[in-house]
Coordinates of C-alpha atoms in Angstrom, one line a residue:
M1 CA 122.5 207.7 -2.7
T2 CA 121.8 204.8 -0.3
T3 CA 122.2 201.2 -1.0
P4 CA 119.2 199.0 -0.4
T5 CA 119.6 196.5 2.4
T6 CA 118.2 193.0 2.4
T7 CA 117.1 191.0 5.4
P8 CA 117.9 187.4 5.6
A9 CA 115.0 185.1 4.6
A10 CA 113.2 183.3 7.4
P11 CA 113.9 179.6 7.7
T12 CA 111.5 177.5 5.7
H13 CA 111.7 174.6 8.2
V14 CA 111.9 174.9 11.9
P15 CA 112.8 171.5 13.6
V16 CA 110.3 170.5 16.3
T17 CA 110.0 167.5 18.5
H18 CA 106.9 165.3 18.9
G19 CA 105.6 167.5 21.6
G20 CA 105.9 170.6 19.4
T21 CA 109.0 172.1 21.1
V22 CA 111.3 173.9 18.7
T23 CA 114.8 172.4 18.7
D24 CA 118.2 173.5 17.4
N25 CA 119.7 170.7 15.4
L26 CA 123.1 172.3 15.6
T27 CA 123.3 172.1 19.4
D28 CA 120.8 169.5 20.4
P29 CA 121.8 165.8 19.8
K30 CA 118.2 164.6 20.4
P31 CA 117.0 164.9 16.8
Q32 CA 119.8 162.5 15.6
L33 CA 119.2 160.2 18.6
A34 CA 115.5 160.1 17.5
V35 CA 116.4 159.3 13.9
D36 CA 118.8 156.5 15.0
A37 CA 116.2 155.1 17.5
A38 CA 113.5 155.1 14.9
E39 CA 115.5 152.7 12.9
V40 CA 115.9 150.4 15.9
V41 CA 112.2 150.6 16.6
R42 CA 111.4 149.9 13.0
R43 CA 113.6 146.7 13.1
I44 CA 112.1 145.5 16.3
W45 CA 108.5 146.1 15.2
A46 CA 109.2 144.2 12.0
E47 CA 110.5 141.3 14.0
V48 CA 107.6 141.3 16.5
L49 CA 104.9 141.8 13.9
E50 CA 106.6 139.5 11.4
V51 CA 106.6 142.0 8.6
D52 CA 109.4 143.3 6.3
A53 CA 111.2 146.2 7.9
E54 CA 111.0 148.2 4.7
S55 CA 107.2 148.1 5.0
V56 CA 107.4 150.0 8.3
D57 CA 107.6 153.8 7.7
V58 CA 109.0 155.5 10.8
H59 CA 106.8 158.6 10.4
H60 CA 103.5 157.1 9.2
S61 CA 103.2 153.4 10.0
D62 CA 100.8 152.6 12.8
F63 CA 101.7 149.7 15.1
F64 CA 98.1 148.5 15.4
E65 CA 97.3 148.8 11.6
L66 CA 100.4 146.6 11.0
G67 CA 98.7 143.9 13.0
G68 CA 99.9 144.8 16.5
Y69 CA 97.9 144.4 19.7
S70 CA 98.7 145.2 23.3
L71 CA 100.6 142.1 24.2
L72 CA 102.8 142.5 21.1
A73 CA 103.3 146.1 22.0
L74 CA 104.6 145.1 25.4
Q75 CA 106.9 142.6 23.8
A76 CA 108.2 145.2 21.4
I77 CA 108.7 147.8 24.1
G78 CA 110.6 145.2 26.2
R79 CA 112.9 144.4 23.4
I80 CA 113.5 148.1 22.7
L81 CA 114.4 148.8 26.4
T82 CA 116.7 145.8 26.5
E83 CA 118.4 146.9 23.3
Y84 CA 119.1 150.3 25.0
G85 CA 120.3 148.6 28.2
V86 CA 117.6 150.3 30.4
D87 CA 117.8 148.9 33.9
E88 CA 114.8 147.1 35.4
V89 CA 113.7 149.9 37.7
E90 CA 113.6 152.5 34.9
A91 CA 112.2 149.9 32.5
V92 CA 109.1 149.5 34.6
E93 CA 108.4 153.2 34.5
W94 CA 109.4 153.7 30.9
E95 CA 107.3 150.7 29.7
G96 CA 104.2 152.5 30.9
E97 CA 105.2 155.8 29.3
L98 CA 106.1 154.1 26.0
L99 CA 102.8 152.1 26.0
N100 CA 100.8 155.3 26.7
R101 CA 102.7 157.1 23.9
L102 CA 102.0 154.2 21.6
F103 CA 98.3 154.5 22.2
D104 CA 98.5 158.2 21.5
N105 CA 100.7 158.0 18.5
A106 CA 101.5 154.5 17.2
T107 CA 104.4 155.4 15.0
P108 CA 108.0 154.3 15.4
M109 CA 109.1 158.0 15.5
A110 CA 106.9 158.7 18.5
Q111 CA 108.6 155.8 20.4
A112 CA 112.0 157.0 19.2
E113 CA 111.4 160.6 20.3
F114 CA 110.7 159.3 23.8
L115 CA 114.0 157.4 23.8
A116 CA 115.8 160.5 22.6
E117 CA 114.1 162.7 25.2
K118 CA 115.5 160.2 27.8
G119 CA 119.0 160.5 26.2
C120 CA 119.1 156.7 25.4
R121 CA 122.0 155.3 23.4
L122 CA 122.4 151.8 22.1
V123 CA 124.4 149.4 24.2
S124 CA 127.5 148.2 22.4

């Protein structure tokens, strides 16, 4: 008589990045970097937009729906890059990329994922 074998269940959640790339949370530090960066972006947006940080949902809040506009977006991006200690040369390039990303997906997590992709870490 043979014993029935079972196959492991498929994962119910596969972690993916903003761009849809599958990531391995066990070996890739970027997901945690994005989570940490999202909190920084949330705080800075709240300061720039003069709203309570708790009212900014990192996955769903839209910068422009919260009262933001292009000049405030540049101010927020500048503060974010300063907080991460990005040098002037890179900041010029990244500012444009972050602004484009903001127009495509105006959530804190989209900004945070960019920072994580670049391997940014907070300056002590």
